[in-house]
Short mmCIF file of C-alpha atoms in Angstrom, two decimals:
data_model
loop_
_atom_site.label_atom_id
_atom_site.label_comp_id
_atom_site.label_asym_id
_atom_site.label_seq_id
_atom_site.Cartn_x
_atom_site.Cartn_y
_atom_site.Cartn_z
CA UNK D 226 23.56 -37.16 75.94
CA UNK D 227 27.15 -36.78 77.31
CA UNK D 228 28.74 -33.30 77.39
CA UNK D 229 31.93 -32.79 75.50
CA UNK D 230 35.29 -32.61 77.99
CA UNK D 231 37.14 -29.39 78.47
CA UNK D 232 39.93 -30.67 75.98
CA UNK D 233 37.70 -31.73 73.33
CA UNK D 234 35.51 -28.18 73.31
CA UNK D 235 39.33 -26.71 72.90
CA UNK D 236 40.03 -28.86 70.30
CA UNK D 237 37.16 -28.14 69.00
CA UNK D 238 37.36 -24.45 68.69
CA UNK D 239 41.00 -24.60 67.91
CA UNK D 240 40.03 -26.88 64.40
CA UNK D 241 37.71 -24.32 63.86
CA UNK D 242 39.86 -21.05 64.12
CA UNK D 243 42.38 -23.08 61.50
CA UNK D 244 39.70 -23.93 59.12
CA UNK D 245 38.69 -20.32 59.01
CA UNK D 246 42.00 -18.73 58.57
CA UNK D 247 43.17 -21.12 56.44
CA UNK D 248 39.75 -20.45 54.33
CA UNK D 249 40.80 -16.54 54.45
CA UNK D 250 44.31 -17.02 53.29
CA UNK D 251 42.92 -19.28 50.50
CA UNK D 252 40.79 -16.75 49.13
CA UNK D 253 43.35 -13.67 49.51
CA UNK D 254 45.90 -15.71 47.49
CA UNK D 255 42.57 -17.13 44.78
CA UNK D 256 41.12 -13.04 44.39
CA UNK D 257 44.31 -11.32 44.73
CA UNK D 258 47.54 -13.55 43.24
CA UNK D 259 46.40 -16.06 41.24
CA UNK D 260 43.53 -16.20 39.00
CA UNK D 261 42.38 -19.11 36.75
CA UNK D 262 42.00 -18.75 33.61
CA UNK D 263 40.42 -21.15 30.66
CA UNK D 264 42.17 -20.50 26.83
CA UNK D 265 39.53 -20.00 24.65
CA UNK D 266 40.97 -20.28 21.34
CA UNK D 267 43.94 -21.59 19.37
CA UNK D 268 46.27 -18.12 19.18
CA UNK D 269 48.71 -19.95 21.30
CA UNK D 270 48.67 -23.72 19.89
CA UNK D 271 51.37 -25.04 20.79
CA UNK D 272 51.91 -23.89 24.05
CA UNK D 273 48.72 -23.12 24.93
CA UNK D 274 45.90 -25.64 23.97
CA UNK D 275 41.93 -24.78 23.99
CA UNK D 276 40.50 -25.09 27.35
CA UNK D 277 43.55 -25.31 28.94
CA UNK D 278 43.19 -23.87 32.30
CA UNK D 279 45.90 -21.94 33.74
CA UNK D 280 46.95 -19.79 36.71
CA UNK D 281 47.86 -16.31 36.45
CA UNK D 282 50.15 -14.80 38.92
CA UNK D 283 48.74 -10.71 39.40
CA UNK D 284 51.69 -9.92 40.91
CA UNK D 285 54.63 -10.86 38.62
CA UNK D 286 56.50 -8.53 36.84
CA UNK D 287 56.05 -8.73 32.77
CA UNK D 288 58.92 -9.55 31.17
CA UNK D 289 60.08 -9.95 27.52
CA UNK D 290 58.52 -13.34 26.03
CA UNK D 291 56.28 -13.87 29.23
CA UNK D 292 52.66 -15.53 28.29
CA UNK D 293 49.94 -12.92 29.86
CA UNK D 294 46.29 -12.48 29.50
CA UNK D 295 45.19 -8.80 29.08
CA UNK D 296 41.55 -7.42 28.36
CA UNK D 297 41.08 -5.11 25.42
CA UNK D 298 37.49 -4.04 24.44
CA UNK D 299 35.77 -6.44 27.20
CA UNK D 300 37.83 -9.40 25.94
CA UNK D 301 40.08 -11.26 27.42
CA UNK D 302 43.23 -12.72 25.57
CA UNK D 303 46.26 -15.27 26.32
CA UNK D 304 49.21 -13.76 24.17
CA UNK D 305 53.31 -13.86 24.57
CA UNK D 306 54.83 -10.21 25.31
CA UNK D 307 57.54 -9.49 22.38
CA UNK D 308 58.30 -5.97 22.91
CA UNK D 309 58.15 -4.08 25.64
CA UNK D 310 57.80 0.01 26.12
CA UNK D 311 60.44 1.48 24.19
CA UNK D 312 61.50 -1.68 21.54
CA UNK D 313 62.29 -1.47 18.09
CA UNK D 314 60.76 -4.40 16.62
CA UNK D 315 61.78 -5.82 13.26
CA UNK D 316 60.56 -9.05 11.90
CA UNK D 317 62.78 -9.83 8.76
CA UNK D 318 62.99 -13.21 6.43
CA UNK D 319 61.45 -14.85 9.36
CA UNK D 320 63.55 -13.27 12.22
CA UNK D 321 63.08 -11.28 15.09
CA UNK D 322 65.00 -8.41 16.11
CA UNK D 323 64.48 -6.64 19.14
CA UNK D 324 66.30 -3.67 19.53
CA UNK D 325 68.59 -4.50 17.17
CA UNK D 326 69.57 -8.50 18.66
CA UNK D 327 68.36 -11.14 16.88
CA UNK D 328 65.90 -13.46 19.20
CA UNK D 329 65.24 -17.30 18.91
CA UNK D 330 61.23 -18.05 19.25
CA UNK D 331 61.93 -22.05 20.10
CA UNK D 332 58.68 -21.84 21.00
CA UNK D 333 57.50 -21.84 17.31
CA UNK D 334 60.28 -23.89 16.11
CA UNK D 335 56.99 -26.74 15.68
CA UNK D 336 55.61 -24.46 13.36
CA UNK D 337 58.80 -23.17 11.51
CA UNK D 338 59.29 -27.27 11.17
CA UNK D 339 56.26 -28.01 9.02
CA UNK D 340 56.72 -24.86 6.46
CA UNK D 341 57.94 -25.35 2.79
CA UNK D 342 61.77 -24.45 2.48
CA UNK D 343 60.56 -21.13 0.48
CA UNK D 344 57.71 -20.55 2.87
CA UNK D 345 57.86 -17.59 5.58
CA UNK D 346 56.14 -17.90 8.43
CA UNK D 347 56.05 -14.01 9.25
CA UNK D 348 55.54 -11.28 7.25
CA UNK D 349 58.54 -8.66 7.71
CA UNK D 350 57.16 -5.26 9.43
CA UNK D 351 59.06 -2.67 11.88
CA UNK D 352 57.28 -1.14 14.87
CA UNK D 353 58.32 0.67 17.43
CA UNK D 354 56.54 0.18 21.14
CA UNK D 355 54.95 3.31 22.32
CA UNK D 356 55.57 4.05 25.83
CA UNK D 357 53.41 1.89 28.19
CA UNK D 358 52.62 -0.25 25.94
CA UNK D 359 52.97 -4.04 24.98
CA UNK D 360 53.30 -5.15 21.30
CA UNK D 361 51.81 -9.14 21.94
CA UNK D 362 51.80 -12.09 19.46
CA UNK D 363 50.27 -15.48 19.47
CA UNK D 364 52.34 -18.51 19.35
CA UNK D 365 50.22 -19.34 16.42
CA UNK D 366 50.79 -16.78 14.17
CA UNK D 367 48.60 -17.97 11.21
CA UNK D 368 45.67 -18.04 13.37
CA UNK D 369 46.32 -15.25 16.00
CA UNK D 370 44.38 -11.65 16.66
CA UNK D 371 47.13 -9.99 18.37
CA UNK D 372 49.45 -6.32 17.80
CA UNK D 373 49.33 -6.51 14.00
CA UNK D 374 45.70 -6.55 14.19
CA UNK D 375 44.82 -4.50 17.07
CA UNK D 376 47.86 -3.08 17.69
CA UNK D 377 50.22 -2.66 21.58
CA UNK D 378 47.85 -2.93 24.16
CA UNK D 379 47.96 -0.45 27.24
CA UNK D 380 49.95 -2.07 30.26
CA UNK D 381 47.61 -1.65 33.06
CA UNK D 382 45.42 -3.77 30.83
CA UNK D 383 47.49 -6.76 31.54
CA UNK D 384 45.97 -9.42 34.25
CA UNK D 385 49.07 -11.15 35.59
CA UNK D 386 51.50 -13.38 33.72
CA UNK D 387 50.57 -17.35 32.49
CA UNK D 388 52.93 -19.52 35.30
CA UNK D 389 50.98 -22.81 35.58
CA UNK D 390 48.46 -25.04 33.30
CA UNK D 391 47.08 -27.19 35.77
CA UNK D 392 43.64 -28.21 33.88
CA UNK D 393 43.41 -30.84 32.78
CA UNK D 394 45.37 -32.81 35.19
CA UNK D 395 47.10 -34.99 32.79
CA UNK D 396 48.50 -31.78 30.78
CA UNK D 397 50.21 -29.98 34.18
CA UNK D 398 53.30 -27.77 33.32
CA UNK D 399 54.96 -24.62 33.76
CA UNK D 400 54.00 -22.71 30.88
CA UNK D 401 57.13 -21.47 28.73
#
């Protein structure tokens, strides 16, 4: 059997010193940034369809109308934020207010399509968030356990925010 030449051993061990720290890096940014996640349910048909897959950044910032999955009571859920700590909510002949400004939910414009001209698809209510606290919704209200059921959910019990759907392949997007 030949031996290996100087160069090739290096090359060698240099491949190998890659692979590993690009192994590393993959799994700090898999265990620590993003997570995957599978929807399990239809709460947030249309944006979100059952068995989606998608990737949740742990490190972004939760912001008004962001997607996020949270645990509550050893369950995990895929919701959209609508108030944060703080907000006056009001939901009135099928409009939201927050703090006061009226909000457009395109997202459920789908929905709002298909109702009855005397139909509402929301019930009016008025909440106001307790501190560190998220009052969350599903996309499809009809058919959604979210705030009005269980009511705000503690902030440190939010995973990371929904960026990506990437399963299946054919359905890739940013989520909205």
């Amino acid at each position: 059997m030949s031996k290996l030449s100087r160069d090739t051993k290096y090359s060698i061990v240099k491949w190998f010193r890659l692979s590993v720290v690009a192994l590393i890096l993959c799994l700090i940014v898999r265990f620590f940034v993003f997570v995957p996640v599978t929807v399990d349910g239809y709460s947030m048909m249309p944006t979100l369809k059952m068995k989606e897959v998608v990737l949740v950044n742990r490190l972004s910032e939760v912001h008004r109308f962001d997607t996020i999955v949270f645990n509550v009571d050893k369950h995990q859920y895929v919701k959209r934020v609508i108030g944060m700590p703080g907000d006056h909510i009001v939901y009135k002949n099928d409009k939201l207010y927050v703090n006061g400004v009226l909000h457009k939910e395109s997202y459920l414009q789908a929905y709002r399509d298909k109702l009855n001209k005397n139909d509402t698809f929301m019930s009016d209510y008025d909440i106001t968030v307790d501190p560190n606290t998220y009052y969350v919704l599903g996309d499809n209200r009809d058919n959604s356990n979210d705030s009005r059921y269980f009511g705000t959910i503690p902030t440190d019990s939010a995973v990371g925010v929904a960026k990506y759907v990437y399963l299946p392949l054919n359905e890739m997007r940013v989520v909205k």
